[in-house]
Amino acid sequence: MNENKKWKEKLISSSFPLEYLVSKKLAAYDIAVGNEFSYSRNDAGVLKDFSIDINGSYWNEECTYSLNFLIECKQRHDKNKWLFMSDPNTPDFSAHTLGCTLRAIDEFSRIDLPPDATVELDEMMTYVVKGVEIDTSNGNVYDNEIKHGISQLAYSLPDVMIRNIAHCVNSHPSVNIPFFFVPILLTTSELFVTNNDFSMDRIREAQEISDIAVNVPYLIMEYQHTPGFGIHRAERFFAFNYLQGLPQINIVSELRKKNGEYSFKLPKELLRDLSSQPHMPFCEYFSQIIVCSLQNIDNLVQEIIGIADNALEGAKKLA
């Protein structure tokens, strides 16, 4: 490879061009694009700053909700395929929770969203439990990039929640609106999910990955709660304990209590639990992450915005 071509390939593989392409796609849907979402994380006893590649912020025309897209980009070469293990559990034992991929957070506002507000998104995707990369050019199989991307997104989510909650409770009551957020691991690779008859024998018989798996546009992957993540989440929320004492928190708590909200879902109690219960997974906020192929990101963004719009149609204002 000559010097002129080498720098081009290195630049493409850096994900820098991919981030620009995805940012342009988001901007076309009137999504305000930030080049990064920065968050803090304890690394061997030292608080360090990390970041997610793209932070897109969307408000509907009436400004009755906000929506955050957190996108981590992975540029892979053409021969790279991502293969995911379908959930082997029966529905009764699956960790997949409907309505928890596009998180709908109304606990800190006067607007009450329907309990099934975002279930539609989960129903249109396959749920998987782990994944690997297959480099068909040399036969290597590894999972580092997928694990790293999923972990990066998961660790950013406490700060995503905190910033949105802070905006809610520091806003005038008339503009205190619910918010949505969704983490997405985006790749240039094709995505495949194992067939039901996936086995070692089927692998040996296969000529192509498509012989053992089905190609999908996007999917939902489980992020398993770990003690380290639980401590990270509790520490991040504890650092913002002052939120529990804000007047707006007390006002919304009393309003929701009067309207029959469960005590553990009241904003003050929820903040207290998030900052003091590192053993609790809080799967409804932190466990489900979308993996999407580049060619399908436009359709996914449109679906997500449409589902958020529909959620507001069934919402009611508490009084």
PDB file of C-alpha atoms in Angstrom:
ATOM      1  CA  MET A   1       0.000   0.000   0.000  1.00  0.00           C
ATOM      2  CA  ASN A   2       1.524   3.338  -1.059  1.00  0.00           C
ATOM      3  CA  GLU A   3       1.724   6.283   1.339  1.00  0.00           C
ATOM      4  CA  ASN A   4      -1.079   8.181  -0.434  1.00  0.00           C
ATOM      5  CA  LYS A   5      -3.552   5.324   0.039  1.00  0.00           C
ATOM      6  CA  LYS A   6      -2.419   4.476   3.579  1.00  0.00           C
ATOM      7  CA  TRP A   7      -3.583   7.720   5.180  1.00  0.00           C
ATOM      8  CA  LYS A   8      -6.975   7.422   3.479  1.00  0.00           C
ATOM      9  CA  GLU A   9      -7.567   3.943   4.849  1.00  0.00           C
ATOM     10  CA  LYS A  10      -6.443   5.016   8.318  1.00  0.00           C
ATOM     11  CA  LEU A  11      -8.783   8.015   8.245  1.00  0.00           C
ATOM     12  CA  ILE A  12     -11.759   5.886   7.190  1.00  0.00           C
ATOM     13  CA  SER A  13     -11.043   3.239   9.856  1.00  0.00           C
ATOM     14  CA  SER A  14     -10.903   5.938  12.566  1.00  0.00           C
ATOM     15  CA  SER A  15     -14.741   6.313  12.419  1.00  0.00           C
ATOM     16  CA  PHE A  16     -14.258  10.083  11.952  1.00  0.00           C
ATOM     17  CA  PRO A  17     -15.970  10.091   8.505  1.00  0.00           C
ATOM     18  CA  LEU A  18     -18.666   7.739   9.787  1.00  0.00           C
ATOM     19  CA  GLU A  19     -19.493  10.088  12.647  1.00  0.00           C
ATOM     20  CA  TYR A  20     -19.845  12.973  10.190  1.00  0.00           C
ATOM     21  CA  LEU A  21     -22.112  10.931   7.901  1.00  0.00           C
ATOM     22  CA  VAL A  22     -24.376   9.878  10.773  1.00  0.00           C
ATOM     23  CA  SER A  23     -24.449  13.437  12.144  1.00  0.00           C
ATOM     24  CA  LYS A  24     -25.620  14.706   8.752  1.00  0.00           C
ATOM     25  CA  LYS A  25     -28.338  12.061   8.669  1.00  0.00           C
ATOM     26  CA  LEU A  26     -29.598  13.098  12.124  1.00  0.00           C
ATOM     27  CA  ALA A  27     -29.513  16.794  11.231  1.00  0.00           C
ATOM     28  CA  ALA A  28     -31.781  16.060   8.259  1.00  0.00           C
ATOM     29  CA  TYR A  29     -34.506  15.109  10.787  1.00  0.00           C
ATOM     30  CA  ASP A  30     -34.131  18.401  12.702  1.00  0.00           C
ATOM     31  CA  ILE A  31     -32.083  16.701  15.399  1.00  0.00           C
ATOM     32  CA  ALA A  32     -29.545  19.009  17.039  1.00  0.00           C
ATOM     33  CA  VAL A  33     -26.237  17.138  16.893  1.00  0.00           C
ATOM     34  CA  GLY A  34     -23.489  17.443  19.477  1.00  0.00           C
ATOM     35  CA  ASN A  35     -20.149  15.988  18.439  1.00  0.00           C
ATOM     36  CA  GLU A  36     -19.809  14.082  21.743  1.00  0.00           C
ATOM     37  CA  PHE A  37     -21.594  13.284  24.971  1.00  0.00           C
ATOM     38  CA  SER A  38     -19.063  13.461  27.788  1.00  0.00           C
ATOM     39  CA  TYR A  39     -19.469  11.689  31.111  1.00  0.00           C
ATOM     40  CA  SER A  40     -17.321  10.847  34.116  1.00  0.00           C
ATOM     41  CA  ARG A  41     -16.275   7.388  35.282  1.00  0.00           C
ATOM     42  CA  ASN A  42     -14.097   6.073  38.085  1.00  0.00           C
ATOM     43  CA  ASP A  43     -11.064   4.343  36.601  1.00  0.00           C
ATOM     44  CA  ALA A  44      -8.832   2.627  39.188  1.00  0.00           C
ATOM     45  CA  GLY A  45      -9.722   5.226  41.811  1.00  0.00           C
ATOM     46  CA  VAL A  46      -9.368   8.228  39.487  1.00  0.00           C
ATOM     47  CA  LEU A  47     -12.391  10.067  38.098  1.00  0.00           C
ATOM     48  CA  LYS A  48     -11.835  10.320  34.337  1.00  0.00           C
ATOM     49  CA  ASP A  49     -13.824  11.781  31.476  1.00  0.00           C
ATOM     50  CA  PHE A  50     -15.116   9.545  28.684  1.00  0.00           C
ATOM     51  CA  SER A  51     -17.422  10.247  25.767  1.00  0.00           C
ATOM     52  CA  ILE A  52     -19.965   8.841  23.319  1.00  0.00           C
ATOM     53  CA  ASP A  53     -19.375   9.788  19.679  1.00  0.00           C
ATOM     54  CA  ILE A  54     -22.708  11.497  18.926  1.00  0.00           C
ATOM     55  CA  ASN A  55     -25.365  13.124  21.081  1.00  0.00           C
ATOM     56  CA  GLY A  56     -28.500  14.049  19.141  1.00  0.00           C
ATOM     57  CA  SER A  57     -31.253  16.124  20.781  1.00  0.00           C
ATOM     58  CA  TYR A  58     -34.748  16.315  19.331  1.00  0.00           C
ATOM     59  CA  TRP A  59     -37.868  18.237  20.325  1.00  0.00           C
ATOM     60  CA  ASN A  60     -41.208  17.808  18.615  1.00  0.00           C
ATOM     61  CA  GLU A  61     -42.832  20.818  16.985  1.00  0.00           C
ATOM     62  CA  GLU A  62     -44.977  21.571  20.031  1.00  0.00           C
ATOM     63  CA  CYS A  63     -41.997  21.107  22.403  1.00  0.00           C
ATOM     64  CA  THR A  64     -44.003  18.728  24.583  1.00  0.00           C
ATOM     65  CA  TYR A  65     -41.124  16.249  24.933  1.00  0.00           C
ATOM     66  CA  SER A  66     -37.385  15.910  24.354  1.00  0.00           C
ATOM     67  CA  LEU A  67     -35.547  12.918  22.906  1.00  0.00           C
ATOM     68  CA  ASN A  68     -31.842  12.048  23.179  1.00  0.00           C
ATOM     69  CA  PHE A  69     -30.038   9.783  20.703  1.00  0.00           C
ATOM     70  CA  LEU A  70     -26.743   8.463  22.121  1.00  0.00           C
ATOM     71  CA  ILE A  71     -24.768   6.897  19.272  1.00  0.00           C
ATOM     72  CA  GLU A  72     -21.416   5.116  19.418  1.00  0.00           C
ATOM     73  CA  CYS A  73     -19.950   4.509  15.941  1.00  0.00           C
ATOM     74  CA  LYS A  74     -17.901   1.489  14.832  1.00  0.00           C
ATOM     75  CA  GLN A  75     -16.296   1.598  11.388  1.00  0.00           C
ATOM     76  CA  ARG A  76     -15.483  -1.945  10.246  1.00  0.00           C
ATOM     77  CA  HIS A  77     -14.112  -3.255   6.956  1.00  0.00           C
ATOM     78  CA  ASP A  78     -16.299  -4.859   4.279  1.00  0.00           C
ATOM     79  CA  LYS A  79     -15.431  -8.450   5.211  1.00  0.00           C
ATOM     80  CA  ASN A  80     -16.452  -7.994   8.835  1.00  0.00           C
ATOM     81  CA  LYS A  81     -19.806  -9.428   9.964  1.00  0.00           C
ATOM     82  CA  TRP A  82     -21.464  -9.184  13.379  1.00  0.00           C
ATOM     83  CA  LEU A  83     -23.172 -12.361  14.596  1.00  0.00           C
ATOM     84  CA  PHE A  84     -25.489 -12.318  17.619  1.00  0.00           C
ATOM     85  CA  MET A  85     -26.923 -15.087  19.757  1.00  0.00           C
ATOM     86  CA  SER A  86     -30.707 -15.006  19.875  1.00  0.00           C
ATOM     87  CA  ASP A  87     -32.266 -15.181  23.326  1.00  0.00           C
ATOM     88  CA  PRO A  88     -32.508 -18.904  24.198  1.00  0.00           C
ATOM     89  CA  ASN A  89     -35.065 -18.293  26.946  1.00  0.00           C
ATOM     90  CA  THR A  90     -38.792 -18.771  26.732  1.00  0.00           C
ATOM     91  CA  PRO A  91     -40.724 -15.466  27.004  1.00  0.00           C
ATOM     92  CA  ASP A  92     -41.474 -16.105  30.696  1.00  0.00           C
ATOM     93  CA  PHE A  93     -37.763 -16.212  31.543  1.00  0.00           C
ATOM     94  CA  SER A  94     -36.361 -13.696  29.052  1.00  0.00           C
ATOM     95  CA  ALA A  95     -34.677 -10.578  30.437  1.00  0.00           C
ATOM     96  CA  HIS A  96     -36.181  -8.587  27.554  1.00  0.00           C
ATOM     97  CA  THR A  97     -38.532  -5.966  28.977  1.00  0.00           C
ATOM     98  CA  LEU A  98     -41.003  -4.395  26.566  1.00  0.00           C
ATOM     99  CA  GLY A  99     -40.956  -0.608  26.587  1.00  0.00           C
ATOM    100  CA  CYS A 100     -37.465  -0.244  28.049  1.00  0.00           C
ATOM    101  CA  THR A 101     -35.350   0.267  24.927  1.00  0.00           C
ATOM    102  CA  LEU A 102     -36.688   3.712  24.125  1.00  0.00           C
ATOM    103  CA  ARG A 103     -36.765   4.970  27.705  1.00  0.00           C
ATOM    104  CA  ALA A 104     -39.807   7.145  28.437  1.00  0.00           C
ATOM    105  CA  ILE A 105     -39.232   9.174  31.601  1.00  0.00           C
ATOM    106  CA  ASP A 106     -42.226  11.082  32.922  1.00  0.00           C
ATOM    107  CA  GLU A 107     -41.614  10.703  36.670  1.00  0.00           C
ATOM    108  CA  PHE A 108     -40.135  14.205  36.958  1.00  0.00           C
ATOM    109  CA  SER A 109     -42.853  16.075  35.070  1.00  0.00           C
ATOM    110  CA  ARG A 110     -46.567  16.800  35.333  1.00  0.00           C
ATOM    111  CA  ILE A 111     -47.223  14.806  32.137  1.00  0.00           C
ATOM    112  CA  ASP A 112     -48.221  11.169  32.598  1.00  0.00           C
ATOM    113  CA  LEU A 113     -47.352   8.907  29.655  1.00  0.00           C
ATOM    114  CA  PRO A 114     -49.184   5.635  28.906  1.00  0.00           C
ATOM    115  CA  PRO A 115     -47.413   2.622  30.487  1.00  0.00           C
ATOM    116  CA  ASP A 116     -46.991   1.010  27.057  1.00  0.00           C
ATOM    117  CA  ALA A 117     -45.774   4.239  25.440  1.00  0.00           C
ATOM    118  CA  THR A 118     -42.735   2.744  23.680  1.00  0.00           C
ATOM    119  CA  VAL A 119     -43.510  -0.983  23.557  1.00  0.00           C
ATOM    120  CA  GLU A 120     -43.883  -0.798  19.771  1.00  0.00           C
ATOM    121  CA  LEU A 121     -40.130  -0.342  19.304  1.00  0.00           C
ATOM    122  CA  ASP A 122     -39.324  -3.522  21.240  1.00  0.00           C
ATOM    123  CA  GLU A 123     -41.906  -5.499  19.308  1.00  0.00           C
ATOM    124  CA  MET A 124     -40.254  -4.717  15.970  1.00  0.00           C
ATOM    125  CA  MET A 125     -36.778  -5.969  16.945  1.00  0.00           C
ATOM    126  CA  THR A 126     -35.047  -9.220  17.835  1.00  0.00           C
ATOM    127  CA  TYR A 127     -33.604  -9.457  21.349  1.00  0.00           C
ATOM    128  CA  VAL A 128     -30.111 -10.965  21.673  1.00  0.00           C
ATOM    129  CA  VAL A 129     -27.840 -11.808  24.590  1.00  0.00           C
ATOM    130  CA  LYS A 130     -24.308 -11.611  23.140  1.00  0.00           C
ATOM    131  CA  GLY A 131     -22.414 -11.048  19.913  1.00  0.00           C
ATOM    132  CA  VAL A 132     -19.136 -11.639  18.096  1.00  0.00           C
ATOM    133  CA  GLU A 133     -17.369 -10.162  15.095  1.00  0.00           C
ATOM    134  CA  ILE A 134     -16.374 -12.508  12.310  1.00  0.00           C
ATOM    135  CA  ASP A 135     -13.626 -11.375   9.964  1.00  0.00           C
ATOM    136  CA  THR A 136     -14.367 -13.444   6.873  1.00  0.00           C
ATOM    137  CA  SER A 137     -11.113 -12.339   5.228  1.00  0.00           C
ATOM    138  CA  ASN A 138      -8.888 -14.149   7.761  1.00  0.00           C
ATOM    139  CA  GLY A 139     -11.262 -16.247   9.883  1.00  0.00           C
ATOM    140  CA  ASN A 140     -10.744 -14.365  13.147  1.00  0.00           C
ATOM    141  CA  VAL A 141     -13.634 -14.264  15.634  1.00  0.00           C
ATOM    142  CA  TYR A 142     -13.631 -11.798  18.529  1.00  0.00           C
ATOM    143  CA  ASP A 143     -15.996  -9.742  20.670  1.00  0.00           C
ATOM    144  CA  ASN A 144     -13.917  -6.839  22.009  1.00  0.00           C
ATOM    145  CA  GLU A 145     -15.382  -4.052  19.868  1.00  0.00           C
ATOM    146  CA  ILE A 146     -18.994  -5.043  20.513  1.00  0.00           C
ATOM    147  CA  LYS A 147     -18.438  -5.409  24.274  1.00  0.00           C
ATOM    148  CA  HIS A 148     -16.567  -2.112  24.435  1.00  0.00           C
ATOM    149  CA  GLY A 149     -19.248  -0.223  22.500  1.00  0.00           C
ATOM    150  CA  ILE A 150     -22.092  -1.629  24.596  1.00  0.00           C
ATOM    151  CA  SER A 151     -20.219  -0.861  27.825  1.00  0.00           C
ATOM    152  CA  GLN A 152     -19.399   2.693  26.730  1.00  0.00           C
ATOM    153  CA  LEU A 153     -23.058   3.391  26.045  1.00  0.00           C
ATOM    154  CA  ALA A 154     -24.278   1.794  29.278  1.00  0.00           C
ATOM    155  CA  TYR A 155     -21.855   3.766  31.431  1.00  0.00           C
ATOM    156  CA  SER A 156     -23.007   7.033  29.834  1.00  0.00           C
ATOM    157  CA  LEU A 157     -26.678   6.497  30.676  1.00  0.00           C
ATOM    158  CA  PRO A 158     -26.642   7.636  34.342  1.00  0.00           C
ATOM    159  CA  ASP A 159     -25.287  11.018  33.214  1.00  0.00           C
ATOM    160  CA  VAL A 160     -27.840  11.170  30.402  1.00  0.00           C
ATOM    161  CA  MET A 161     -30.614  10.702  32.954  1.00  0.00           C
ATOM    162  CA  ILE A 162     -29.123  13.145  35.430  1.00  0.00           C
ATOM    163  CA  ARG A 163     -28.801  15.950  32.878  1.00  0.00           C
ATOM    164  CA  ASN A 164     -32.350  15.488  31.673  1.00  0.00           C
ATOM    165  CA  ILE A 165     -33.732  15.291  35.215  1.00  0.00           C
ATOM    166  CA  ALA A 166     -31.826  18.445  36.181  1.00  0.00           C
ATOM    167  CA  HIS A 167     -33.319  20.242  33.190  1.00  0.00           C
ATOM    168  CA  CYS A 168     -36.813  19.098  34.171  1.00  0.00           C
ATOM    169  CA  VAL A 169     -36.685  20.120  37.798  1.00  0.00           C
ATOM    170  CA  ASN A 170     -34.923  23.427  37.132  1.00  0.00           C
ATOM    171  CA  SER A 171     -37.452  24.452  34.482  1.00  0.00           C
ATOM    172  CA  HIS A 172     -40.565  26.537  34.963  1.00  0.00           C
ATOM    173  CA  PRO A 173     -43.530  24.221  35.698  1.00  0.00           C
ATOM    174  CA  SER A 174     -45.138  25.174  32.370  1.00  0.00           C
ATOM    175  CA  VAL A 175     -42.182  23.806  30.389  1.00  0.00           C
ATOM    176  CA  ASN A 176     -41.392  20.815  32.589  1.00  0.00           C
ATOM    177  CA  ILE A 177     -41.768  18.060  29.975  1.00  0.00           C
ATOM    178  CA  PRO A 178     -41.107  14.291  29.861  1.00  0.00           C
ATOM    179  CA  PHE A 179     -38.009  13.043  28.107  1.00  0.00           C
ATOM    180  CA  PHE A 180     -36.937   9.999  26.113  1.00  0.00           C
ATOM    181  CA  PHE A 181     -33.490   8.598  25.490  1.00  0.00           C
ATOM    182  CA  VAL A 182     -32.134   5.724  23.440  1.00  0.00           C
ATOM    183  CA  PRO A 183     -28.580   4.312  23.181  1.00  0.00           C
ATOM    184  CA  ILE A 184     -27.470   2.989  19.788  1.00  0.00           C
ATOM    185  CA  LEU A 185     -24.325   1.106  18.788  1.00  0.00           C
ATOM    186  CA  LEU A 186     -23.966   1.800  15.068  1.00  0.00           C
ATOM    187  CA  THR A 187     -21.733  -0.187  12.737  1.00  0.00           C
ATOM    188  CA  THR A 188     -20.895  -0.445   9.071  1.00  0.00           C
ATOM    189  CA  SER A 189     -21.000  -4.246   9.406  1.00  0.00           C
ATOM    190  CA  GLU A 190     -23.977  -6.384   8.466  1.00  0.00           C
ATOM    191  CA  LEU A 191     -25.886  -7.805  11.440  1.00  0.00           C
ATOM    192  CA  PHE A 192     -26.899 -11.455  11.752  1.00  0.00           C
ATOM    193  CA  VAL A 193     -28.903 -13.300  14.423  1.00  0.00           C
ATOM    194  CA  THR A 194     -28.518 -17.054  14.885  1.00  0.00           C
ATOM    195  CA  ASN A 195     -31.228 -19.364  13.583  1.00  0.00           C
ATOM    196  CA  ASN A 196     -33.169 -21.556  16.003  1.00  0.00           C
ATOM    197  CA  ASP A 197     -31.292 -24.623  14.776  1.00  0.00           C
ATOM    198  CA  PHE A 198     -27.888 -22.988  15.275  1.00  0.00           C
ATOM    199  CA  SER A 199     -25.338 -25.627  16.330  1.00  0.00           C
ATOM    200  CA  MET A 200     -21.755 -26.759  15.796  1.00  0.00           C
ATOM    201  CA  ASP A 201     -22.941 -29.189  13.126  1.00  0.00           C
ATOM    202  CA  ARG A 202     -24.768 -26.410  11.284  1.00  0.00           C
ATOM    203  CA  ILE A 203     -21.621 -24.258  11.422  1.00  0.00           C
ATOM    204  CA  ARG A 204     -19.516 -27.051   9.894  1.00  0.00           C
ATOM    205  CA  GLU A 205     -22.071 -27.536   7.118  1.00  0.00           C
ATOM    206  CA  ALA A 206     -22.402 -23.801   6.347  1.00  0.00           C
ATOM    207  CA  GLN A 207     -20.872 -22.080   3.341  1.00  0.00           C
ATOM    208  CA  GLU A 208     -21.872 -18.555   4.395  1.00  0.00           C
ATOM    209  CA  ILE A 209     -22.951 -16.857   7.614  1.00  0.00           C
ATOM    210  CA  SER A 210     -26.426 -16.577   6.077  1.00  0.00           C
ATOM    211  CA  ASP A 211     -26.653 -20.402   6.285  1.00  0.00           C
ATOM    212  CA  ILE A 212     -26.684 -20.257  10.088  1.00  0.00           C
ATOM    213  CA  ALA A 213     -28.192 -16.843  10.782  1.00  0.00           C
ATOM    214  CA  VAL A 214     -30.664 -14.283   9.468  1.00  0.00           C
ATOM    215  CA  ASN A 215     -29.638 -10.802   8.377  1.00  0.00           C
ATOM    216  CA  VAL A 216     -31.416  -8.055  10.382  1.00  0.00           C
ATOM    217  CA  PRO A 217     -31.404  -4.239  10.128  1.00  0.00           C
ATOM    218  CA  TYR A 218     -31.166  -3.673  13.893  1.00  0.00           C
ATOM    219  CA  LEU A 219     -31.620  -5.527  17.153  1.00  0.00           C
ATOM    220  CA  ILE A 220     -31.747  -5.094  20.921  1.00  0.00           C
ATOM    221  CA  MET A 221     -28.819  -6.354  22.975  1.00  0.00           C
ATOM    222  CA  GLU A 222     -28.787  -7.012  26.688  1.00  0.00           C
ATOM    223  CA  TYR A 223     -26.283  -5.178  28.872  1.00  0.00           C
ATOM    224  CA  GLN A 224     -25.896  -7.270  32.003  1.00  0.00           C
ATOM    225  CA  HIS A 225     -25.698  -5.410  35.286  1.00  0.00           C
ATOM    226  CA  THR A 226     -22.353  -5.779  37.048  1.00  0.00           C
ATOM    227  CA  PRO A 227     -21.222  -4.728  40.545  1.00  0.00           C
ATOM    228  CA  GLY A 228     -18.882  -2.204  38.915  1.00  0.00           C
ATOM    229  CA  PHE A 229     -21.671  -0.605  36.932  1.00  0.00           C
ATOM    230  CA  GLY A 230     -23.951  -0.543  39.979  1.00  0.00           C
ATOM    231  CA  ILE A 231     -21.317   1.351  41.964  1.00  0.00           C
ATOM    232  CA  HIS A 232     -20.735   3.730  39.028  1.00  0.00           C
ATOM    233  CA  ARG A 233     -24.450   4.507  38.689  1.00  0.00           C
ATOM    234  CA  ALA A 234     -24.919   5.050  42.433  1.00  0.00           C
ATOM    235  CA  GLU A 235     -21.861   7.315  42.631  1.00  0.00           C
ATOM    236  CA  ARG A 236     -22.991   9.436  39.693  1.00  0.00           C
ATOM    237  CA  PHE A 237     -26.476   9.974  41.161  1.00  0.00           C
ATOM    238  CA  PHE A 238     -25.074  10.552  44.647  1.00  0.00           C
ATOM    239  CA  ALA A 239     -22.911  13.338  43.214  1.00  0.00           C
ATOM    240  CA  PHE A 240     -26.160  15.125  42.304  1.00  0.00           C
ATOM    241  CA  ASN A 241     -27.998  14.540  45.582  1.00  0.00           C
ATOM    242  CA  TYR A 242     -28.904  18.238  45.693  1.00  0.00           C
ATOM    243  CA  LEU A 243     -31.629  17.467  43.125  1.00  0.00           C
ATOM    244  CA  GLN A 244     -33.649  15.722  45.856  1.00  0.00           C
ATOM    245  CA  GLY A 245     -34.020  18.992  47.753  1.00  0.00           C
ATOM    246  CA  LEU A 246     -35.243  21.168  44.888  1.00  0.00           C
ATOM    247  CA  PRO A 247     -38.770  22.612  45.276  1.00  0.00           C
ATOM    248  CA  GLN A 248     -39.899  21.214  41.933  1.00  0.00           C
ATOM    249  CA  ILE A 249     -39.083  17.659  43.067  1.00  0.00           C
ATOM    250  CA  ASN A 250     -41.335  18.027  46.097  1.00  0.00           C
ATOM    251  CA  ILE A 251     -44.131  19.580  44.035  1.00  0.00           C
ATOM    252  CA  VAL A 252     -44.081  16.831  41.394  1.00  0.00           C
ATOM    253  CA  SER A 253     -43.767  14.136  44.072  1.00  0.00           C
ATOM    254  CA  GLU A 254     -46.894  15.372  45.847  1.00  0.00           C
ATOM    255  CA  LEU A 255     -48.788  15.725  42.574  1.00  0.00           C
ATOM    256  CA  ARG A 256     -47.946  12.203  41.450  1.00  0.00           C
ATOM    257  CA  LYS A 257     -48.674  10.777  44.895  1.00  0.00           C
ATOM    258  CA  LYS A 258     -52.114  12.403  44.790  1.00  0.00           C
ATOM    259  CA  ASN A 259     -52.726  10.772  41.412  1.00  0.00           C
ATOM    260  CA  GLY A 260     -51.946   7.282  42.727  1.00  0.00           C
ATOM    261  CA  GLU A 261     -48.316   6.803  41.695  1.00  0.00           C
ATOM    262  CA  TYR A 262     -46.467   3.944  43.387  1.00  0.00           C
ATOM    263  CA  SER A 263     -44.221   5.252  46.164  1.00  0.00           C
ATOM    264  CA  PHE A 264     -41.019   3.799  44.635  1.00  0.00           C
ATOM    265  CA  LYS A 265     -41.768   5.660  41.390  1.00  0.00           C
ATOM    266  CA  LEU A 266     -42.107   9.059  43.028  1.00  0.00           C
ATOM    267  CA  PRO A 267     -39.229  11.329  41.901  1.00  0.00           C
ATOM    268  CA  LYS A 268     -37.669  11.874  45.317  1.00  0.00           C
ATOM    269  CA  GLU A 269     -37.690   8.160  46.201  1.00  0.00           C
ATOM    270  CA  LEU A 270     -36.447   7.214  42.744  1.00  0.00           C
ATOM    271  CA  LEU A 271     -33.471   9.565  43.001  1.00  0.00           C
ATOM    272  CA  ARG A 272     -32.686   8.250  46.467  1.00  0.00           C
ATOM    273  CA  ASP A 273     -32.743   4.636  45.267  1.00  0.00           C
ATOM    274  CA  LEU A 274     -30.623   5.350  42.186  1.00  0.00           C
ATOM    275  CA  SER A 275     -27.967   6.939  44.404  1.00  0.00           C
ATOM    276  CA  SER A 276     -27.965   4.373  47.195  1.00  0.00           C
ATOM    277  CA  GLN A 277     -28.789   0.935  45.778  1.00  0.00           C
ATOM    278  CA  PRO A 278     -25.753  -0.248  43.756  1.00  0.00           C
ATOM    279  CA  HIS A 279     -26.975  -3.849  43.853  1.00  0.00           C
ATOM    280  CA  MET A 280     -30.219  -3.002  42.029  1.00  0.00           C
ATOM    281  CA  PRO A 281     -29.990  -3.293  38.211  1.00  0.00           C
ATOM    282  CA  PHE A 282     -32.753  -0.794  37.306  1.00  0.00           C
ATOM    283  CA  CYS A 283     -33.132  -2.659  34.018  1.00  0.00           C
ATOM    284  CA  GLU A 284     -35.827  -0.263  32.815  1.00  0.00           C
ATOM    285  CA  TYR A 285     -33.145   2.415  32.411  1.00  0.00           C
ATOM    286  CA  PHE A 286     -29.818   0.723  31.768  1.00  0.00           C
ATOM    287  CA  SER A 287     -30.056  -2.782  30.309  1.00  0.00           C
ATOM    288  CA  GLN A 288     -31.257  -2.628  26.672  1.00  0.00           C
ATOM    289  CA  ILE A 289     -29.170  -1.151  23.862  1.00  0.00           C
ATOM    290  CA  ILE A 290     -29.893  -1.038  20.143  1.00  0.00           C
ATOM    291  CA  VAL A 291     -27.329  -2.267  17.627  1.00  0.00           C
ATOM    292  CA  CYS A 292     -27.979  -0.873  14.137  1.00  0.00           C
ATOM    293  CA  SER A 293     -26.310  -1.213  10.746  1.00  0.00           C
ATOM    294  CA  LEU A 294     -25.467   2.025   8.960  1.00  0.00           C
ATOM    295  CA  GLN A 295     -27.792   1.489   6.017  1.00  0.00           C
ATOM    296  CA  ASN A 296     -30.777   1.251   8.382  1.00  0.00           C
ATOM    297  CA  ILE A 297     -30.171   4.194  10.697  1.00  0.00           C
ATOM    298  CA  ASP A 298     -32.538   6.506   8.782  1.00  0.00           C
ATOM    299  CA  ASN A 299     -35.453   4.111   9.156  1.00  0.00           C
ATOM    300  CA  LEU A 300     -34.659   3.519  12.833  1.00  0.00           C
ATOM    301  CA  VAL A 301     -34.557   7.243  13.641  1.00  0.00           C
ATOM    302  CA  GLN A 302     -37.887   7.802  11.903  1.00  0.00           C
ATOM    303  CA  GLU A 303     -39.468   4.907  13.804  1.00  0.00           C
ATOM    304  CA  ILE A 304     -38.204   6.209  17.146  1.00  0.00           C
ATOM    305  CA  ILE A 305     -39.464   9.745  16.545  1.00  0.00           C
ATOM    306  CA  GLY A 306     -42.826   8.406  15.405  1.00  0.00           C
ATOM    307  CA  ILE A 307     -43.192   6.242  18.530  1.00  0.00           C
ATOM    308  CA  ALA A 308     -42.293   9.181  20.796  1.00  0.00           C
ATOM    309  CA  ASP A 309     -44.865  11.341  18.983  1.00  0.00           C
ATOM    310  CA  ASN A 310     -47.545   8.687  19.462  1.00  0.00           C
ATOM    311  CA  ALA A 311     -46.699   8.372  23.147  1.00  0.00           C
ATOM    312  CA  LEU A 312     -47.599  12.006  23.710  1.00  0.00           C
ATOM    313  CA  GLU A 313     -50.965  11.569  22.015  1.00  0.00           C
ATOM    314  CA  GLY A 314     -52.045   9.261  24.834  1.00  0.00           C
ATOM    315  CA  ALA A 315     -50.513  11.371  27.608  1.00  0.00           C
ATOM    316  CA  LYS A 316     -52.431  13.323  30.223  1.00  0.00           C
ATOM    317  CA  LYS A 317     -51.549  16.314  32.368  1.00  0.00           C
ATOM    318  CA  LEU A 318     -51.760  15.649  36.073  1.00  0.00           C
ATOM    319  CA  ALA A 319     -53.693  18.079  38.237  1.00  0.00           C
TER     320      ALA A 319
END
